[in-house]
């Protein structure tokens, strides 16, 4: 993407930004709670970050991401180091749409995949150096299974355990698109962005990724158990 | 997460810790965190945890403190379990080290070095988690941000954080009402199919709130540069200065110790009775497996 194609940032009133950032952070936190209530194996804690990245730009969205983890750390202090992940996601989504990666839904899908890769690349060293690879979340089961099969914690950055992360970011990004369509006209976004595709299509992609991750782990387990090593 | 109904662990009180300036507590928390992350031994962080527990009991927040600390159990058990069995695979840096097995279970072997490393990581998280939980229990979030204003943290940033803390319980309650109403009308309220019906009404109202809040801020001269008054004034006293000086003296002493003797690391010589090592490994394994089963049952 050429630099000339970059969309010029529009100056929003400070009062709008001061209202949007906390709402985006609150959406992140409540999204995580809803994922828990609906018994989903994903986080959904970056929807607000994505909305903010597209509406008010990457830097303010980074602040929303930072505030999300700061606010959550008031009840779970161990979550604070992962604030960098939310900031990383905000920058990828914000600069991505600024450079035209939100014009069509396949491009936006690719952008969300890149966002997850960046988030994982930031999260994995934090999880390894501070928590020894453990998070206290559902994903620890996959981590343990892959460790048992000889994967190192670093190699897991590219492993099937990350597929749930991709599903999470894709779902968050497309939910953000659906939310953006509910924005009042005077607060419409400053970048050309695709219309939200039918959610059923996104759900199929997401469920497909989670099933693929599960099948890949089972396949590796099968290889590990039956193939001499 | 029941705390999300308030998004604060704060327990009102009038203890010595409650009366301290939030900045003093923040300085101590940051210095203790720096301390635990540059030692490679589980004893010192565990002592910090015991001190934090004693302070919580003395400050009258013991019950809430223990409830907060129990939330660390899943991550602590995962750390000890994962490192005990797979320290060599998980952390290739240890591949060259001499390893001493504790016991084998089929193809899996637990090592003293793995258990030690797991205990180091777990005790670090226990130490900084417990000291942070204690700090949050005795500090009102508004006081903390009022104190941060003295450090020239932008007013807008403080406003955003405090507004988030106030918005989350409101939006959380709205989300539960929406999901409850949909369940009552027979709408599917589990799994991926329930995401959109749950999120859209909530976020439509969230966007309406953005507009309302922005208008309110505009009407109340949010951007004015004049001196702003505080609803909860926070005063810094002599004892705060003394405690902050003690914190920096502790840090300087610790830096001096590390410069002279190096980082404490007893991994290669660490040994505990076999029964105790097995108790730790099995305890973490059983907790980890129980939590895994719980997660899987919740998904079904």
Coordinates of C-alpha atoms in Angstrom, one line a residue:
Chain A
X1 CA 0.0 0.0 0.0
X2 CA 1.5 3.3 -1.1
X3 CA 1.9 6.1 1.5
X4 CA -0.1 8.5 -0.8
X5 CA -3.1 6.3 -0.2
X6 CA -3.0 7.0 3.5
X7 CA -6.2 8.7 4.7
X8 CA -5.7 12.0 6.4
X9 CA -6.7 12.0 10.0
X10 CA -9.7 14.1 10.9
X11 CA -9.6 16.2 14.1
X12 CA -12.5 15.2 16.4
X13 CA -13.6 17.4 19.2
X14 CA -11.7 16.5 22.4
X15 CA -15.0 15.9 24.2
X16 CA -15.9 13.2 21.7
X17 CA -12.6 11.5 22.2
X18 CA -12.8 11.8 26.0
X19 CA -16.2 10.1 25.8
X20 CA -15.3 7.5 23.2
X21 CA -12.1 6.1 24.8
X22 CA -13.8 5.1 28.1
X23 CA -16.8 3.6 26.3
X24 CA -14.4 1.6 24.1
X25 CA -12.5 0.4 27.2
X26 CA -15.8 -0.5 28.9
X27 CA -16.9 -2.4 25.8
X28 CA -13.7 -4.4 25.9
X29 CA -14.3 -5.4 29.5
X30 CA -18.0 -6.2 29.2
X31 CA -17.2 -8.1 26.0
X32 CA -15.0 -10.4 28.1
X33 CA -17.8 -10.9 30.6
X34 CA -20.3 -11.7 27.9
X35 CA -17.9 -14.3 26.3
X36 CA -17.8 -15.8 29.8
X37 CA -21.6 -15.8 30.2
X38 CA -22.1 -17.3 26.8
X39 CA -19.5 -20.0 27.6
X40 CA -17.3 -19.1 24.6
X41 CA -13.6 -20.3 24.5
X42 CA -12.4 -16.9 23.4
X43 CA -11.8 -13.5 25.1
X44 CA -13.7 -10.9 23.0
X45 CA -11.8 -8.2 24.9
X46 CA -10.7 -6.1 22.0
X47 CA -14.0 -5.1 20.3
X48 CA -13.9 -1.6 21.8
X49 CA -10.2 -1.2 20.8
X50 CA -11.1 -2.1 17.2
X51 CA -14.1 0.3 17.2
X52 CA -11.9 3.1 18.6
X53 CA -9.0 2.4 16.2
X54 CA -11.4 2.8 13.2
X55 CA -13.3 5.8 14.6
X56 CA -10.7 8.0 16.4
X57 CA -7.5 6.5 15.2
X58 CA -4.7 4.2 16.4
X59 CA -3.2 6.4 19.1
X60 CA -6.4 7.1 21.0
X61 CA -7.4 3.4 20.5
X62 CA -4.0 2.5 22.1
X63 CA -5.1 4.6 25.1
X64 CA -8.4 2.7 25.2
X65 CA -6.5 -0.6 25.1
X66 CA -4.1 0.6 27.9
X67 CA -7.0 1.7 30.1
X68 CA -8.8 -1.6 29.5
X69 CA -6.0 -3.5 31.2
X70 CA -5.4 -0.8 33.8
X71 CA -9.1 -1.0 34.8
X72 CA -9.2 -4.8 34.8
X73 CA -6.0 -4.8 36.9
X74 CA -8.1 -3.3 39.7
X75 CA -9.7 -6.8 40.1
X76 CA -7.0 -9.0 38.5
X77 CA -3.5 -7.4 38.9
X78 CA -1.8 -10.1 36.8
X79 CA -3.5 -8.8 33.7
X80 CA -1.6 -5.5 33.6
X81 CA 1.5 -6.7 31.7
X82 CA -0.8 -7.7 28.8
X83 CA -1.8 -4.1 28.2
X84 CA 0.9 -4.1 25.5
X85 CA -1.2 -6.6 23.5
X86 CA -4.2 -4.4 23.4
X87 CA -2.0 -1.4 22.4
X88 CA -0.4 -3.6 19.6
X89 CA -3.9 -4.6 18.3
X90 CA -5.0 -0.9 18.3
X91 CA -2.0 0.2 16.3
X92 CA -2.4 -2.6 13.7
X93 CA -6.2 -2.0 13.2
X94 CA -5.8 1.8 13.3
X95 CA -2.9 2.1 10.9
X96 CA -4.3 -0.8 8.8
X97 CA -7.6 0.9 8.0
X98 CA -5.7 4.2 7.6
X99 CA -3.8 2.6 4.8
X100 CA -6.9 1.1 3.1
X101 CA -7.0 -2.4 4.6
X102 CA -10.6 -1.9 5.7
X103 CA -12.1 -1.1 2.2
X104 CA -13.3 -4.7 1.5
X105 CA -14.2 -7.4 4.0
X106 CA -11.5 -9.9 2.8
X107 CA -8.8 -7.2 3.3
X108 CA -10.3 -6.5 6.7
X109 CA -10.2 -10.2 7.5
X110 CA -6.5 -10.2 6.5
X111 CA -5.9 -7.2 8.8
X112 CA -7.5 -9.0 11.7
X113 CA -5.3 -12.0 11.1
X114 CA -2.2 -9.7 11.1
X115 CA -3.6 -8.0 14.3
X116 CA -3.7 -11.4 16.1
X117 CA -0.2 -12.3 15.0
X118 CA 1.1 -9.0 16.4
X119 CA -0.9 -9.5 19.6
X120 CA 0.4 -13.1 20.0
X121 CA 4.0 -12.0 19.3
X122 CA 3.7 -9.5 22.1
X123 CA 1.8 -11.8 24.5
X124 CA 4.0 -14.8 24.2
X125 CA 7.2 -13.3 25.6
X126 CA 5.2 -11.7 28.4
X127 CA 3.5 -15.1 29.2
X128 CA 6.8 -16.9 29.0
X129 CA 9.0 -14.5 31.0
X130 CA 6.5 -13.5 33.6
X131 CA 4.2 -16.4 33.8
X132 CA 6.3 -19.3 32.4
X133 CA 3.8 -19.9 29.7
X134 CA 0.8 -20.2 32.0
X135 CA -2.1 -17.8 31.9
X136 CA -4.7 -19.5 34.2
X137 CA -7.0 -19.5 31.1
X138 CA -8.6 -22.3 29.0
X139 CA -5.6 -22.1 26.6
X140 CA -3.3 -23.6 29.3
X141 CA -4.8 -27.0 28.5
X142 CA -3.6 -26.7 24.9
X143 CA -0.2 -25.4 26.1
X144 CA 0.2 -28.4 28.3
X145 CA -0.9 -30.8 25.6
X146 CA 1.6 -29.3 23.1
X147 CA 4.4 -29.2 25.6
X148 CA 3.8 -32.9 26.2
X149 CA 4.2 -33.5 22.5
X150 CA 7.6 -31.7 22.4
X151 CA 6.6 -28.2 21.3
X152 CA 8.6 -25.4 22.9
X153 CA 6.7 -22.4 24.3
X154 CA 8.2 -20.2 21.6
X155 CA 7.2 -22.6 18.8
X156 CA 3.6 -22.4 20.1
X157 CA 3.5 -18.8 18.8
X158 CA 2.9 -20.4 15.4
X159 CA 1.0 -23.5 16.6
X160 CA -2.6 -24.6 16.5
X161 CA -3.2 -23.2 19.9
X162 CA -3.2 -19.8 18.3
X163 CA -6.2 -20.6 16.1
X164 CA -8.6 -19.6 18.9
X165 CA -6.7 -16.3 19.1
X166 CA -7.3 -15.7 15.3
X167 CA -11.0 -16.6 15.8
X168 CA -11.2 -14.1 18.7
X169 CA -9.7 -11.2 16.7
X170 CA -11.7 -11.9 13.6
X171 CA -14.9 -12.0 15.6
X172 CA -14.0 -8.9 17.5
X173 CA -13.2 -7.0 14.3
X174 CA -16.4 -7.9 12.5
X175 CA -18.5 -7.2 15.6
X176 CA -16.8 -3.8 15.7
X177 CA -18.0 -3.3 12.1
X178 CA -21.5 -4.1 13.1
X179 CA -21.2 -1.6 16.0
X180 CA -19.9 1.1 13.7
X181 CA -23.0 0.9 11.6
X182 CA -25.0 1.9 14.7
X183 CA -22.9 5.1 15.1
X184 CA -24.9 8.4 14.8
X185 CA -24.4 10.1 11.4
X186 CA -22.4 13.1 12.8
X187 CA -19.9 10.7 14.4
X188 CA -19.4 8.6 11.3
X189 CA -15.9 7.3 10.8
X190 CA -13.1 9.1 8.9
X191 CA -11.9 6.2 6.8
X192 CA -13.5 4.2 4.0
X193 CA -14.6 1.0 5.7
X194 CA -16.5 -2.0 4.3
X195 CA -20.0 -2.7 5.4
X196 CA -20.3 -5.6 7.9
X197 CA -20.8 -8.9 6.1
X198 CA -23.6 -11.2 7.3
X199 CA -22.5 -12.4 10.7
X200 CA -23.3 -16.0 9.9
X201 CA -20.4 -15.9 7.4
X202 CA -18.0 -14.6 10.0
X203 CA -19.3 -17.2 12.6
X204 CA -18.6 -20.0 10.1
X205 CA -15.0 -18.7 9.7
X206 CA -14.6 -18.4 13.5
X207 CA -16.1 -21.8 14.3
X208 CA -14.0 -23.3 11.5
X209 CA -10.8 -21.9 12.9
X210 CA -11.6 -23.3 16.4
X211 CA -12.5 -26.7 15.0
X212 CA -9.3 -26.7 12.9
X213 CA -7.3 -25.8 16.0
X214 CA -8.9 -28.7 17.9
X215 CA -8.4 -31.1 15.0
X216 CA -4.7 -30.0 14.6
X217 CA -4.0 -30.6 18.3
X218 CA -5.7 -34.1 18.1
X219 CA -3.7 -34.8 14.9
X220 CA -0.4 -33.9 16.6
X221 CA -1.4 -36.0 19.6
X222 CA -2.1 -38.9 17.3
X223 CA 1.3 -38.5 15.5
X224 CA 3.1 -38.1 18.8
X225 CA 1.5 -41.3 20.2
X226 CA 1.7 -43.6 17.2
X227 CA 4.7 -42.5 15.2
X228 CA 8.0 -43.6 16.8
X229 CA 10.2 -40.7 18.0
Chain B
X1 CA -16.4 -12.1 38.0
X2 CA -18.5 -10.7 40.7
X3 CA -16.1 -7.7 41.2
X4 CA -17.2 -6.4 37.9
X5 CA -20.4 -5.2 39.5
X6 CA -18.2 -2.4 41.0
X7 CA -14.8 -2.9 39.2
X8 CA -12.9 -2.1 42.3
X9 CA -11.7 -4.1 45.2
X10 CA -11.7 -1.1 47.5
X11 CA -12.9 -1.8 51.1
X12 CA -13.7 1.4 53.1
X13 CA -11.7 1.6 56.4
X14 CA -9.6 3.9 58.6
X15 CA -6.5 1.8 59.1
X16 CA -2.9 3.0 58.8
X17 CA -2.7 1.7 55.2
X18 CA -6.1 3.4 54.3
X19 CA -4.8 6.7 55.5
X20 CA -1.5 6.6 53.5
X21 CA -1.3 8.7 50.4
X22 CA -2.0 6.6 47.3
X23 CA 1.4 7.6 45.8
X24 CA 3.3 6.1 48.8
X25 CA 1.5 2.8 48.3
X26 CA 2.1 3.0 44.5
X27 CA 5.8 3.6 45.1
X28 CA 6.0 0.6 47.4
X29 CA 4.1 -1.7 45.0
X30 CA 6.4 -0.7 42.1
X31 CA 9.6 -1.3 44.1
X32 CA 8.4 -4.6 45.5
X33 CA 7.5 -5.7 41.9
X34 CA 11.0 -4.7 40.7
X35 CA 12.5 -6.6 43.6
X36 CA 10.7 -9.9 43.0
X37 CA 11.5 -9.8 39.3
X38 CA 15.3 -9.7 39.8
X39 CA 15.6 -12.6 42.2
X40 CA 15.6 -16.2 41.2
X41 CA 14.5 -17.8 44.5
X42 CA 11.0 -18.6 45.8
X43 CA 11.7 -17.8 49.5
X44 CA 11.9 -14.0 49.4
X45 CA 8.7 -13.4 47.3
X46 CA 6.9 -15.9 49.6
X47 CA 8.0 -13.8 52.6
X48 CA 6.6 -10.7 50.9
X49 CA 3.3 -12.6 50.4
X50 CA 3.2 -13.4 54.2
X51 CA 4.0 -9.8 55.0
X52 CA 1.2 -8.6 52.7
X53 CA -1.2 -11.1 54.3
X54 CA -0.3 -9.9 57.8
X55 CA -0.8 -6.2 56.7
X56 CA -4.2 -7.2 55.2
X57 CA -5.3 -8.8 58.4
X58 CA -4.1 -5.8 60.5
X59 CA -5.9 -3.4 58.1
X60 CA -9.2 -5.2 58.5
X61 CA -9.4 -6.3 54.8
X62 CA -8.3 -9.9 55.4
X63 CA -11.5 -11.6 54.0
X64 CA -11.5 -9.6 50.8
X65 CA -7.8 -10.0 50.5
X66 CA -8.0 -13.8 50.7
X67 CA -10.9 -13.9 48.2
X68 CA -8.7 -11.8 45.8
X69 CA -5.6 -14.0 46.3
X70 CA -7.6 -17.2 45.7
X71 CA -8.2 -15.9 42.1
X72 CA -4.5 -16.3 41.5
X73 CA -4.7 -20.1 42.1
X74 CA -5.4 -21.2 38.5
X75 CA -2.3 -19.3 37.1
X76 CA -0.1 -20.4 40.1
X77 CA -1.0 -24.1 39.7
X78 CA -0.6 -23.9 35.9
X79 CA 2.9 -22.5 36.3
X80 CA 4.1 -25.1 38.8
X81 CA 2.5 -28.0 36.8
X82 CA 3.8 -26.9 33.4
X83 CA 7.3 -26.1 34.6
X84 CA 7.8 -29.2 36.8
X85 CA 7.3 -31.6 33.9
X86 CA 8.3 -29.6 30.8
X87 CA 10.9 -27.1 31.9
X88 CA 13.4 -28.6 29.4
X89 CA 10.9 -28.3 26.5
X90 CA 9.3 -25.1 27.6
X91 CA 12.5 -23.2 28.3
X92 CA 15.3 -24.4 26.0
X93 CA 17.8 -22.3 28.0
X94 CA 17.8 -25.0 30.6
X95 CA 18.7 -27.8 28.2
X96 CA 22.4 -27.5 29.1
X97 CA 21.7 -27.6 32.8
X98 CA 22.1 -30.8 34.9
X99 CA 18.6 -32.0 35.8
X100 CA 17.6 -34.2 38.8
X101 CA 14.4 -36.2 38.3
X102 CA 11.8 -36.3 41.1
X103 CA 9.6 -39.1 39.8
X104 CA 8.3 -40.4 36.4
X105 CA 4.8 -41.1 35.4
X106 CA 4.7 -43.0 32.1
X107 CA 6.5 -40.9 29.5
X108 CA 6.4 -37.8 31.8
X109 CA 9.2 -36.9 34.3
X110 CA 9.1 -34.2 36.9
X111 CA 12.4 -32.5 37.7
X112 CA 13.6 -30.6 40.8
X113 CA 14.8 -27.8 38.4
X114 CA 11.4 -27.6 36.8
X115 CA 9.7 -27.5 40.2
X116 CA 12.2 -24.8 41.4
X117 CA 11.6 -22.7 38.3
X118 CA 7.8 -23.1 38.6
X119 CA 8.0 -22.1 42.3
X120 CA 10.1 -19.0 41.4
X121 CA 7.6 -17.9 38.8
X122 CA 4.6 -18.7 41.0
X123 CA 6.1 -17.0 44.1
X124 CA 6.8 -13.9 42.0
X125 CA 3.2 -13.7 40.8
X126 CA 2.0 -14.4 44.3
X127 CA 4.1 -11.6 45.7
X128 CA 3.2 -8.9 43.2
X129 CA -0.4 -10.1 43.0
X130 CA -0.9 -10.1 46.8
X131 CA 0.8 -6.7 47.3
X132 CA -1.2 -5.2 44.4
X133 CA -4.4 -6.7 45.7
X134 CA -3.6 -5.2 49.2
X135 CA -2.9 -1.8 47.6
X136 CA -6.2 -1.9 45.7
X137 CA -8.2 -2.9 48.8
X138 CA -7.0 0.1 50.8
X139 CA -6.9 2.7 48.0
X140 CA -10.0 4.3 46.5
X141 CA -9.4 4.5 42.7
X142 CA -10.5 8.2 42.7
X143 CA -7.9 9.0 45.3
X144 CA -5.2 7.2 43.3
X145 CA -6.0 9.3 40.2
X146 CA -6.2 12.5 42.2
X147 CA -2.7 11.7 43.4
X148 CA -1.5 11.1 39.9
X149 CA -2.6 14.6 38.9
X150 CA 0.2 15.8 41.2
X151 CA 2.7 13.9 39.0
X152 CA 1.3 15.9 36.0
X153 CA -0.5 12.9 34.6
X154 CA -2.9 14.6 32.1
X155 CA -6.3 15.3 33.5
X156 CA -8.0 13.9 30.4
X157 CA -6.3 10.5 30.9
X158 CA -7.4 10.4 34.5
X159 CA -10.9 11.3 33.5
X160 CA -10.9 8.5 30.9
X161 CA -9.8 5.9 33.5
X162 CA -12.3 6.9 36.1
X163 CA -15.1 7.1 33.6
X164 CA -14.2 3.5 32.5
X165 CA -14.4 2.3 36.1
X166 CA -17.8 3.9 36.4
X167 CA -19.2 2.7 33.0
X168 CA -18.2 -0.9 33.4
X169 CA -20.7 -1.8 36.2
X170 CA -23.5 0.0 34.3
X171 CA -22.8 -1.7 31.0
X172 CA -22.3 -5.0 32.7
X173 CA -25.7 -4.7 34.3
X174 CA -27.3 -3.8 31.0
X175 CA -25.6 -6.8 29.3
X176 CA -27.0 -9.2 32.0
X177 CA -30.5 -7.7 31.6
X178 CA -30.3 -8.1 27.8
X179 CA -29.1 -11.7 28.0
X180 CA -31.7 -12.5 30.8
X181 CA -34.5 -11.0 28.8
X182 CA -33.5 -12.9 25.7
X183 CA -33.3 -16.2 27.7
X184 CA -36.7 -15.5 29.2
X185 CA -38.1 -15.3 25.6
X186 CA -36.5 -18.6 24.6
X187 CA -33.7 -17.1 22.5
X188 CA -30.5 -19.1 22.4
X189 CA -28.2 -17.7 25.0
X190 CA -25.1 -19.9 24.7
X191 CA -22.4 -20.4 22.0
X192 CA -21.5 -18.4 19.0
X193 CA -25.0 -18.0 17.7
X194 CA -25.9 -15.8 20.7
X195 CA -23.1 -13.3 20.2
X196 CA -24.8 -10.9 17.8
X197 CA -28.2 -10.7 19.5
X198 CA -26.4 -10.1 22.8
X199 CA -23.9 -7.5 21.6
X200 CA -25.8 -5.3 19.2
X201 CA -28.4 -3.9 21.6
X202 CA -25.7 -3.3 24.2
X203 CA -23.4 -1.5 21.9
X204 CA -26.2 0.5 20.2
X205 CA -26.9 2.0 23.7
X206 CA -23.1 2.3 24.3
X207 CA -22.8 4.5 21.2
X208 CA -25.8 6.6 22.3
X209 CA -23.9 7.0 25.6
X210 CA -20.8 8.3 23.7
X211 CA -22.9 11.1 22.2
X212 CA -24.6 12.0 25.5
X213 CA -21.4 12.0 27.4
X214 CA -19.6 14.1 24.7
X215 CA -22.5 16.7 24.8
X216 CA -22.4 16.7 28.6
X217 CA -18.6 17.3 28.7
X218 CA -19.0 20.1 26.1
X219 CA -21.7 21.7 28.2
X220 CA -19.6 21.6 31.3
X221 CA -16.5 23.2 29.8
X222 CA -14.4 20.0 29.9
X223 CA -11.6 21.5 27.9
X224 CA -11.2 24.6 30.1
X225 CA -7.7 25.2 31.3
X226 CA -8.5 26.7 34.7
X227 CA -7.7 25.1 38.0
X228 CA -10.0 22.2 38.7
X229 CA -11.3 21.3 42.2
X230 CA -11.5 17.7 43.5
X231 CA -14.4 15.8 45.0
X232 CA -12.1 13.8 47.2
X233 CA -9.1 15.9 48.2
X234 CA -5.9 13.8 49.0
X235 CA -3.2 15.2 51.3
X236 CA 0.4 14.0 51.5
X237 CA 1.8 14.0 55.0
X238 CA 5.2 13.6 56.7
X239 CA 4.7 9.9 57.3
X240 CA 4.2 9.4 53.5
X241 CA 7.5 11.1 52.8
X242 CA 9.3 8.9 55.4
X243 CA 7.8 5.8 54.0
X244 CA 8.7 6.8 50.4
X245 CA 12.3 7.5 51.6
X246 CA 12.3 4.0 53.2
X247 CA 11.1 2.5 49.9
X248 CA 13.9 4.2 47.9
X249 CA 16.5 3.2 50.6
X250 CA 15.3 -0.4 50.3
X251 CA 15.7 -0.2 46.5
X252 CA 19.2 1.3 46.8
X253 CA 20.2 -1.4 49.3
X254 CA 18.9 -4.1 47.0
X255 CA 20.7 -2.7 44.0
X256 CA 23.9 -2.6 46.0
X257 CA 23.5 -6.2 47.1
X258 CA 22.9 -7.4 43.6
X259 CA 25.9 -5.4 42.3
X260 CA 28.2 -7.0 44.9
X261 CA 26.8 -10.6 45.2
X262 CA 24.8 -11.1 42.0
X263 CA 21.2 -12.3 41.6
X264 CA 20.1 -14.9 44.2
X265 CA 19.8 -18.2 42.3
X266 CA 19.8 -21.5 44.1
X267 CA 18.4 -23.7 41.3
X268 CA 21.4 -26.1 40.9
X269 CA 21.7 -26.8 44.7
X270 CA 18.0 -26.5 45.7
X271 CA 16.6 -29.6 47.3
X272 CA 13.6 -30.5 49.4
X273 CA 12.4 -33.8 50.9
X274 CA 11.0 -36.1 48.2
X275 CA 7.6 -36.2 49.9
X276 CA 7.4 -32.4 49.8
X277 CA 8.4 -32.2 46.2
X278 CA 5.9 -34.8 45.2
X279 CA 3.2 -33.0 47.3
X280 CA 3.9 -29.8 45.4
X281 CA 3.9 -31.4 42.0
X282 CA 0.8 -33.6 42.6
X283 CA -1.0 -30.7 44.3
X284 CA -0.4 -28.4 41.3
X285 CA -1.2 -31.2 38.8
X286 CA -4.5 -32.1 40.5
X287 CA -5.5 -28.4 40.7
X288 CA -4.6 -27.9 37.1
X289 CA -6.6 -30.9 35.9
X290 CA -9.6 -30.0 38.1
X291 CA -9.6 -26.5 36.6
X292 CA -9.2 -28.0 33.1
X293 CA -12.2 -30.2 33.6
X294 CA -14.2 -27.2 34.9
X295 CA -13.3 -25.2 31.8
X296 CA -14.3 -28.1 29.5
X297 CA -17.6 -28.6 31.3
X298 CA -18.4 -24.9 31.1
X299 CA -17.9 -25.1 27.3
X300 CA -20.3 -28.0 26.8

